[in-house]
Coordinates of C-alpha atoms in Angstrom, one line a residue:
X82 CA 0.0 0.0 0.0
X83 CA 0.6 3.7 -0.4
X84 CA 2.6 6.2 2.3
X85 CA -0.2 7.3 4.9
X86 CA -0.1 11.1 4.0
X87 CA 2.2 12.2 6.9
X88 CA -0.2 15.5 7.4
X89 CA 1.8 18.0 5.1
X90 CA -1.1 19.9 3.3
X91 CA 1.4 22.0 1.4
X92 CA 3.3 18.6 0.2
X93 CA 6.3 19.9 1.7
X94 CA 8.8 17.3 2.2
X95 CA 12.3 16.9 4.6
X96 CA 15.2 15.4 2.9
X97 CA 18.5 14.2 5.0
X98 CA 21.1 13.3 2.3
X99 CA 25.1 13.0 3.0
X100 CA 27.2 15.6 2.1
X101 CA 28.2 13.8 -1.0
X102 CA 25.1 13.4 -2.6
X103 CA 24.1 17.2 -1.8
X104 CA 27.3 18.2 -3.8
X105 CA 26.1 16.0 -7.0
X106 CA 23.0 17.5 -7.3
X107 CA 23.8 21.0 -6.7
X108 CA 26.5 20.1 -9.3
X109 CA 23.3 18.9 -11.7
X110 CA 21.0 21.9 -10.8
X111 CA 23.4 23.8 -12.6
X112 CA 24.2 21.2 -15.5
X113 CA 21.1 20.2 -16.4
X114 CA 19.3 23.9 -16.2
X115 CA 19.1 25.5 -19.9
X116 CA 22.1 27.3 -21.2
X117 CA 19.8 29.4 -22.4
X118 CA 18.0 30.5 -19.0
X119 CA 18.7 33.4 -17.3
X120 CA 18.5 31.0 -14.4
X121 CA 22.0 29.2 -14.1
X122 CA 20.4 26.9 -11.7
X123 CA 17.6 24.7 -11.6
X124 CA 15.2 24.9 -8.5
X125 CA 15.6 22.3 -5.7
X126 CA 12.3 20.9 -5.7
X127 CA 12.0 21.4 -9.6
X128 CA 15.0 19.1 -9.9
X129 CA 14.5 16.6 -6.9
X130 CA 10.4 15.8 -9.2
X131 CA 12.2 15.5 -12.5
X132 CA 14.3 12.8 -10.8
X133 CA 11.8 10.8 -8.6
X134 CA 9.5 10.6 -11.9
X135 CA 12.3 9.3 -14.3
X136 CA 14.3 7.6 -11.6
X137 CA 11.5 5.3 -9.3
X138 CA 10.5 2.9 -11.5
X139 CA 14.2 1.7 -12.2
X140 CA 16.0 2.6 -9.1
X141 CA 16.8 -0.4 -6.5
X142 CA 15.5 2.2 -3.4
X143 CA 12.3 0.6 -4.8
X144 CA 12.3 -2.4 -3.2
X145 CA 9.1 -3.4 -3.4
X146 CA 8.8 -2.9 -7.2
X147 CA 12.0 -4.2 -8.0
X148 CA 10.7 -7.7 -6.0
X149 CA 8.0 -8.1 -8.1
X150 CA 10.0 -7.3 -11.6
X151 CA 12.5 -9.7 -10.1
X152 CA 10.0 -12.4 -9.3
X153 CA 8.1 -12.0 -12.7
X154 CA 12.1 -12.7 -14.5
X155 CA 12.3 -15.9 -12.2
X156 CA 8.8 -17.1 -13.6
X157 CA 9.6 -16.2 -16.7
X158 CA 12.8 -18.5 -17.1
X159 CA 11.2 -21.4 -14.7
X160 CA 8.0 -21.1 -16.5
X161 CA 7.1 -24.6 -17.9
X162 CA 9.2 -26.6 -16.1
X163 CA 12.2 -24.6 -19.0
X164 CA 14.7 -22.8 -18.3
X165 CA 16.5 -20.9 -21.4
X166 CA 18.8 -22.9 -22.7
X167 CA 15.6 -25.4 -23.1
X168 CA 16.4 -28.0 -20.8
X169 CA 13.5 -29.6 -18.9
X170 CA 13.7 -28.9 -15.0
X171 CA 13.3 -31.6 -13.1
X172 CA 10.7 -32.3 -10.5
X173 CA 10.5 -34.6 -7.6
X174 CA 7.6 -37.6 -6.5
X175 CA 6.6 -36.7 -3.0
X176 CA 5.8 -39.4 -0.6
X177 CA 2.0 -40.0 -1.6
X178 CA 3.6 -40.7 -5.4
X179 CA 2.6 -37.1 -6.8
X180 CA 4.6 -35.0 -8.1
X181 CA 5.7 -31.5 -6.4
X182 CA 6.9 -28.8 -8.7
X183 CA 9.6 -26.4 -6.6
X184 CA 9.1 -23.4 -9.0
X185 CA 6.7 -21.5 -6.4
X186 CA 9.2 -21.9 -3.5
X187 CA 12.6 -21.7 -5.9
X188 CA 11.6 -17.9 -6.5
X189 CA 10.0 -17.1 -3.3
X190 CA 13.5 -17.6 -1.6
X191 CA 15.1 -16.6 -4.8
X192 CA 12.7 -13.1 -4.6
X193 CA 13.9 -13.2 -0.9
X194 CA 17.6 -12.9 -0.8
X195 CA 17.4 -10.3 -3.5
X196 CA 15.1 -8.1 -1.8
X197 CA 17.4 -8.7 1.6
X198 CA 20.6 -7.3 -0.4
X199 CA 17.8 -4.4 -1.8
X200 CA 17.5 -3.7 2.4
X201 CA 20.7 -3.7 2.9
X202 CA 21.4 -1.2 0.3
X203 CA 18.8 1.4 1.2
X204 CA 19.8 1.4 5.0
X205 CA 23.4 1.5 4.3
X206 CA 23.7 5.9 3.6
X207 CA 25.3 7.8 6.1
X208 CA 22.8 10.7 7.0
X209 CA 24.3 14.5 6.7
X210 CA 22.3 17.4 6.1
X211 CA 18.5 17.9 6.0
X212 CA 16.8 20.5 3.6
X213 CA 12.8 20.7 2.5
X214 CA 11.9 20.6 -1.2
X215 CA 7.7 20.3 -2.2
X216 CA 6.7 17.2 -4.1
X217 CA 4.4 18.4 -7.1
X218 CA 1.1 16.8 -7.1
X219 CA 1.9 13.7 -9.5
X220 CA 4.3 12.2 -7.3
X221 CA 2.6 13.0 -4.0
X222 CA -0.3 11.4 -5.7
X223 CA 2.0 8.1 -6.3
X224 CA 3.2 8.0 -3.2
X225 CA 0.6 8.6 -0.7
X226 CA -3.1 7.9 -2.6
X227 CA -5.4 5.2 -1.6
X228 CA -5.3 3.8 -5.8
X229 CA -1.6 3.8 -6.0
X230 CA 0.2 1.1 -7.1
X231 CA 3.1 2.2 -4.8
X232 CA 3.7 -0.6 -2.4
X233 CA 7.3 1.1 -0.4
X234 CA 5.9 1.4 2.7
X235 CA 6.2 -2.6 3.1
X236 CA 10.1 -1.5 3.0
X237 CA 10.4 2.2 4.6
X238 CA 8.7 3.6 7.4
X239 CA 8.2 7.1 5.6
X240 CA 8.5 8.7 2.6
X241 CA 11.5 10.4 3.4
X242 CA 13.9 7.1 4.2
X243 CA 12.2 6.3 1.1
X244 CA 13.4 9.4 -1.0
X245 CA 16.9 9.4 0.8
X246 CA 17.4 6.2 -0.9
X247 CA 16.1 6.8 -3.9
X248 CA 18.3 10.3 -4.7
X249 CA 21.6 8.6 -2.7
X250 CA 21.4 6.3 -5.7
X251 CA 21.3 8.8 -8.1
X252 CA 23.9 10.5 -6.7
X253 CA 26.3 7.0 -6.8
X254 CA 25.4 7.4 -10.8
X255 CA 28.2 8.2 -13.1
X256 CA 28.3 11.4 -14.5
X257 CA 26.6 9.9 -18.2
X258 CA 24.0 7.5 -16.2
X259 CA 22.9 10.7 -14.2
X260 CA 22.3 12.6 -17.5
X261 CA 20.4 9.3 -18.7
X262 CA 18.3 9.3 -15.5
X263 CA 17.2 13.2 -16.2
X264 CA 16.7 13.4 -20.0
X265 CA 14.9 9.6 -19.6
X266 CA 12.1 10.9 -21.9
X267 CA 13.8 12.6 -24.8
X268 CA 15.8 9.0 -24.7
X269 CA 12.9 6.8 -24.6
X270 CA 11.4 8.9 -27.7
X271 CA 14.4 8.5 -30.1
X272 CA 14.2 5.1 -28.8
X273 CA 10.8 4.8 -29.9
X274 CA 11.8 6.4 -33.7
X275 CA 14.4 3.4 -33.7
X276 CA 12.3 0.8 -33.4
X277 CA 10.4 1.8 -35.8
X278 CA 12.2 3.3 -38.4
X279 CA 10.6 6.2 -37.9
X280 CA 12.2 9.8 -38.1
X281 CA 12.1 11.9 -35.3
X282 CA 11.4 16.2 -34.6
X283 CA 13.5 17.4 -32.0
X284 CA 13.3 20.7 -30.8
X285 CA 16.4 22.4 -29.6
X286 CA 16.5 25.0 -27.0
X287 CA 16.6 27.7 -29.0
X288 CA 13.5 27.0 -30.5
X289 CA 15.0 25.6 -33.9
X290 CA 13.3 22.5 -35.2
X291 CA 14.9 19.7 -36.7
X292 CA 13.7 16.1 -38.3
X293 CA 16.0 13.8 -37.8
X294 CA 16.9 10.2 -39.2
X295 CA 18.6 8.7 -36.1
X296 CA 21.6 6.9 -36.3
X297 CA 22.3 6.2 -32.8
X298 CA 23.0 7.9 -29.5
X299 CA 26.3 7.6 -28.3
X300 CA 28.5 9.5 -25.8
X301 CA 32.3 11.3 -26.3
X302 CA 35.6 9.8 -25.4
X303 CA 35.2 11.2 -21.8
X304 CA 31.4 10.2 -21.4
X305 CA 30.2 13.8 -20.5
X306 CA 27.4 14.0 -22.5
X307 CA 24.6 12.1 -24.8
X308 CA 25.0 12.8 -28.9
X309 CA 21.9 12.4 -31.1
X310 CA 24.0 11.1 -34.4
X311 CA 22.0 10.9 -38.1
X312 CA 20.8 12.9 -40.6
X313 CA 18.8 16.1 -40.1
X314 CA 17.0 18.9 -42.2
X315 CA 16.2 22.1 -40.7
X316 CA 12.2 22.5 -40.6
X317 CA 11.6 26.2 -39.4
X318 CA 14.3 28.1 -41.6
X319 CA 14.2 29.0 -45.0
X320 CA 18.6 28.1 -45.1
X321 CA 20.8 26.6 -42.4
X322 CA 23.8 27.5 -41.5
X323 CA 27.2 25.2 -41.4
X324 CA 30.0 25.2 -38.5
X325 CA 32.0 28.5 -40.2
X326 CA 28.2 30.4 -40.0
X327 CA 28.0 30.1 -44.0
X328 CA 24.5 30.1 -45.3
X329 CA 24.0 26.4 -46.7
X330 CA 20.7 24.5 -48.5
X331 CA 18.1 23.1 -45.9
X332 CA 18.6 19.7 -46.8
X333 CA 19.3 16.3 -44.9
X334 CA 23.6 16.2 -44.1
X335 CA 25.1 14.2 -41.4
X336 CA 24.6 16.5 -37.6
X337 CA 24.8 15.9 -34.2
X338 CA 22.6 17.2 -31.2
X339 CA 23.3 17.1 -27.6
X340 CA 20.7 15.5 -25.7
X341 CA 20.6 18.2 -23.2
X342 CA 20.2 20.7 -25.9
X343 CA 16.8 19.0 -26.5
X344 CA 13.6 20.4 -25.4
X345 CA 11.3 18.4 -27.1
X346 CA 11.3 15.1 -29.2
X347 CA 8.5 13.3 -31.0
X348 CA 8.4 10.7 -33.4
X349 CA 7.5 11.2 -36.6
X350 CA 5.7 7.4 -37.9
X351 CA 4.4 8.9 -41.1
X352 CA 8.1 9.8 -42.4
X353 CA 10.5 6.9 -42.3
X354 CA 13.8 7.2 -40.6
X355 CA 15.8 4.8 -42.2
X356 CA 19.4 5.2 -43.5
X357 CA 20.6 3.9 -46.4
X358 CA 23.6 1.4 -46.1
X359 CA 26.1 4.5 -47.5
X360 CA 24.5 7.0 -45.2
X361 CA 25.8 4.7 -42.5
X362 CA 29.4 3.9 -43.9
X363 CA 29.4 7.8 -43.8
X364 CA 28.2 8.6 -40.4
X365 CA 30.6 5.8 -39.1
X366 CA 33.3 7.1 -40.7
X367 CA 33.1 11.1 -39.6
X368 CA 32.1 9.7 -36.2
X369 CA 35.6 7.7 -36.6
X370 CA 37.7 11.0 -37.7
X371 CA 35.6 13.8 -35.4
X372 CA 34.3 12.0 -33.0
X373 CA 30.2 12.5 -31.9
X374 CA 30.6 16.3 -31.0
X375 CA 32.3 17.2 -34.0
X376 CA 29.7 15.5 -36.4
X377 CA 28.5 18.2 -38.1
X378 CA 32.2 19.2 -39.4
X379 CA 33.9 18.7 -42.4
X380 CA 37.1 16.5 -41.9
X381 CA 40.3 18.2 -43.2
X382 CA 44.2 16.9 -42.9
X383 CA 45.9 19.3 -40.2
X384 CA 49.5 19.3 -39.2
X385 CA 50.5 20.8 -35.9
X386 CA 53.8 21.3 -34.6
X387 CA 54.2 20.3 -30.5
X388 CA 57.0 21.6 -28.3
X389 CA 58.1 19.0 -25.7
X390 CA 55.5 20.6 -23.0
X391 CA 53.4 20.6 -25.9
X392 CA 53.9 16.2 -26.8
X393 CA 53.4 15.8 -22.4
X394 CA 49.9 17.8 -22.1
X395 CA 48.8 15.9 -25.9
X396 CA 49.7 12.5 -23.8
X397 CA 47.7 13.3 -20.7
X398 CA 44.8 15.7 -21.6
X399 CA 42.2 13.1 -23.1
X400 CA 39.6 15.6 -22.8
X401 CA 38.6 16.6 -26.9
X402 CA 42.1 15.3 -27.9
X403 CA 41.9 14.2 -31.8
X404 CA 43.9 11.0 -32.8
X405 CA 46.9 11.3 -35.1
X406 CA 47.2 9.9 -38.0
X407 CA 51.0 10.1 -38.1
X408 CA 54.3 11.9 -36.8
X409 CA 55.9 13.1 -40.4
X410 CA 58.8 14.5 -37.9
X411 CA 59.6 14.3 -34.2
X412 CA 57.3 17.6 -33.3
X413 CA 55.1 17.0 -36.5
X414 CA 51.4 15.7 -35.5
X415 CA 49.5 15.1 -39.0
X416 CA 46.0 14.9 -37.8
X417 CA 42.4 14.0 -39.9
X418 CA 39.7 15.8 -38.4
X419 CA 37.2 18.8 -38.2
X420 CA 38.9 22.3 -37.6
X421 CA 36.8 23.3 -34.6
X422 CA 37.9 20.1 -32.4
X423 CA 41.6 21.5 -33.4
X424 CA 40.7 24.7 -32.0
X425 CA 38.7 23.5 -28.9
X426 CA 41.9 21.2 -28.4
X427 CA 45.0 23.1 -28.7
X428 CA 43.4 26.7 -28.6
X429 CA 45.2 26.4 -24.7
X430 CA 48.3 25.2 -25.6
X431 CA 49.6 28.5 -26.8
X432 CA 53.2 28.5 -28.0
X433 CA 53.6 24.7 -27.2
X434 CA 51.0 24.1 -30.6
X435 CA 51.5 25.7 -33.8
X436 CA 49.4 25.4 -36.4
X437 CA 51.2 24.5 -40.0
X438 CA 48.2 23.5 -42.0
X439 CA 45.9 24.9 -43.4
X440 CA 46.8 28.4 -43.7
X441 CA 43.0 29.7 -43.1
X442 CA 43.1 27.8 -39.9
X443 CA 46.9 29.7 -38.7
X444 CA 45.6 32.8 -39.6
X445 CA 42.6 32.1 -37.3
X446 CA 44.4 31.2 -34.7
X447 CA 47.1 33.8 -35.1
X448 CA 43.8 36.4 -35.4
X449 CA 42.4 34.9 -32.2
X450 CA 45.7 35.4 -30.3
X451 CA 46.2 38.5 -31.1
X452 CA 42.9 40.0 -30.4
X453 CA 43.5 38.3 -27.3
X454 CA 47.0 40.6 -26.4
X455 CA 45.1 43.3 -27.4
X456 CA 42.8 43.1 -24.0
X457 CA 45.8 43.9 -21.7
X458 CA 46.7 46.6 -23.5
X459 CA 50.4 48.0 -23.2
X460 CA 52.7 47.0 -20.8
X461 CA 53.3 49.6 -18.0
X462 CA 56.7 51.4 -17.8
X463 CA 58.6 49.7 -14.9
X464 CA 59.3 52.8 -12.1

């Protein structure tokens, strides 16, 4: 059954989480709000609702639906007497020469043990510091109305031990499973256009509209973020635009989208999403030379000369590093990709990477710096 509703009228809600898992999500408040709000964070109790909703229904914190998802897997295998691979299970005569089947009480105790390591999970947070947040009326509905399907209170003795379960978990996520949890929707949707080779809309943030044929969603070398990979055509502009701001046909070219850069996605069934085999072998191989943020770019050869501090940060800094292709001297990187990931790259190095090739991408770099010297101005006599 349900939570008894604990007397808050306003929904109002206590929440005693460690210190650790206060720091994640005031680290995602300000991730996951809209780079192009004027608010740089997201509300507490905003955030703390977009989670419960996307989270619960996959999160071990609850118990009592992962028991029954866990018990339905058991009699799915043992169903039959068969287990997977086919073989019959066997069954044993009991003393008045009938035959007892053991499924019931194999996944009873098997449903047991799990839910015992479930128990021992949830209880096992340290406790730290308590703030209040207000539960919107859909999940204060699931978790405290009479017609609820929400059975926790077997496990937790309020909705609070409940909750500081449920967002410690989160907050043991990895940095790419945490943006899964949040953005579970849009996810789900291009999901959805998979399955059936459908295309899919996606809004961006902006308010620009795109129809895309998906590809597949994959994350960068660091797993920071979700990338929307396929083929897309602009649907509210009379002309895109390419990665150097040039005006460009609206047609369908290989792009990428970050999945927090989506406001909205829906599929579209009447248009199919399909790629043909050589759209494929293409997307594979930019995704191969740029990598999934730099889909968009075109791929050009670009040689870079390193100093020796220059070849130590190219070993260690992993972050938006482009492969070589080969060393034509000992400070020579020859490099195949797009020109911004270049710039995002080795923008930082400063004098420890020069750029040799092509000349419109030294003079924009040259340009860059020098606008750059120009902000401190002259140097100040010495007295």
């Amino acid at each position: 059954m349900p939570f008894c509703d604990q007397g808050s009228s306003d929904r109002k809600q206590y929440l005693n989480l460690s210190m650790e898992a206060w720091e994640i999500i005031n680290y995602d408040q300000c991730r996951f709000a809209s780079t192009d709000s004027k608010v740089p964070k997201l509300p507490l109790s905003t955030f703390l609702n977009q989670i419960f909703q996307n989270f619960y229904e996959t999160a071990d914190a609850s118990i009592a639906l992962q028991a029954e998802n866990y018990a339905q897997k058991l009699r799915e295998i043992l169903s039959d007497g068969e287990d997977r691979s086919g073989l019959r299970k066997k069954t044993s005569a009991s003393r008045g020469g009938k035959k007892e089947n053991h499924t019931d009480s194999t996944i009873e105790k098997l449903t047991a043990a799990y839910v015992k390591k479930l128990r021992e999970k949830s209880s096992s947070y340290s406790k730290g510091k308590g703030e209040k947040f207000r539960l919107n009326q859909a999940n204060f509905t699931y978790l405290t109305d009479m017609n609820s399907e929400c059975q926790e209170e077997l496990f937790y003795s309020s909705i609070g031990q409940y909750l500081k379960a449920l967002y410690e978990e989160y907050a043991s996520l990895t940095h790419l499973q945490r943006e899964a949890v949040y953005y579970r929707p849009v996810l789900e949707t291009i999901q959805q256009a998979f399955d059936s080779n459908s295309s899919v809309r996606v809004t961006h943030v902006r308010g620009f509209q795109f129809e895309f044929q998906p590809y597949k969603v994959t994350s960068d070398l660091s797993s920071t973020y979700h990338y929307l990979i396929g083929y897309s055509t602009p649907l509210n502009m009379d002309i895109d635009y390419d990665v150097t701001n040039q005006p460009v046909p609206c047609r369908p070219r290989p792009a990428n989208m970050r999945i927090s850069n989506i406001a909205d996605a829906k599929v579209v069934r009447r248009k199919s999403g399909k790629l043909t085999d050589r759209q494929k072998e293409e997307l594979k191989s930019i995704l191969n030379d740029n990598g999934p943020q730099f889909t968009a770019d075109d791929t050009h050869e670009i040689h870079v000369r390193l100093t020796p501090d220059g070849i130590n940060r190219y070993n260690y800094q992993l972050a938006l590093r482009p492969d070589y292709k080969e060393i034509i001297e000992p400070d020579i990187y020859v490099f195949r990709c797009s020109e911004r990931q270049i710039e995002y790259y080795f923008f930082n190095f400063g004098k420890d990477a020069v750029i040799l090739k092509p000349d419109r991408l030294r003079k924009h770099f040259a340009r860059r710096y020098q606008e750059a010297a120009k902000g401190y101005g002259e140097p100040e006599n010495e007295v």
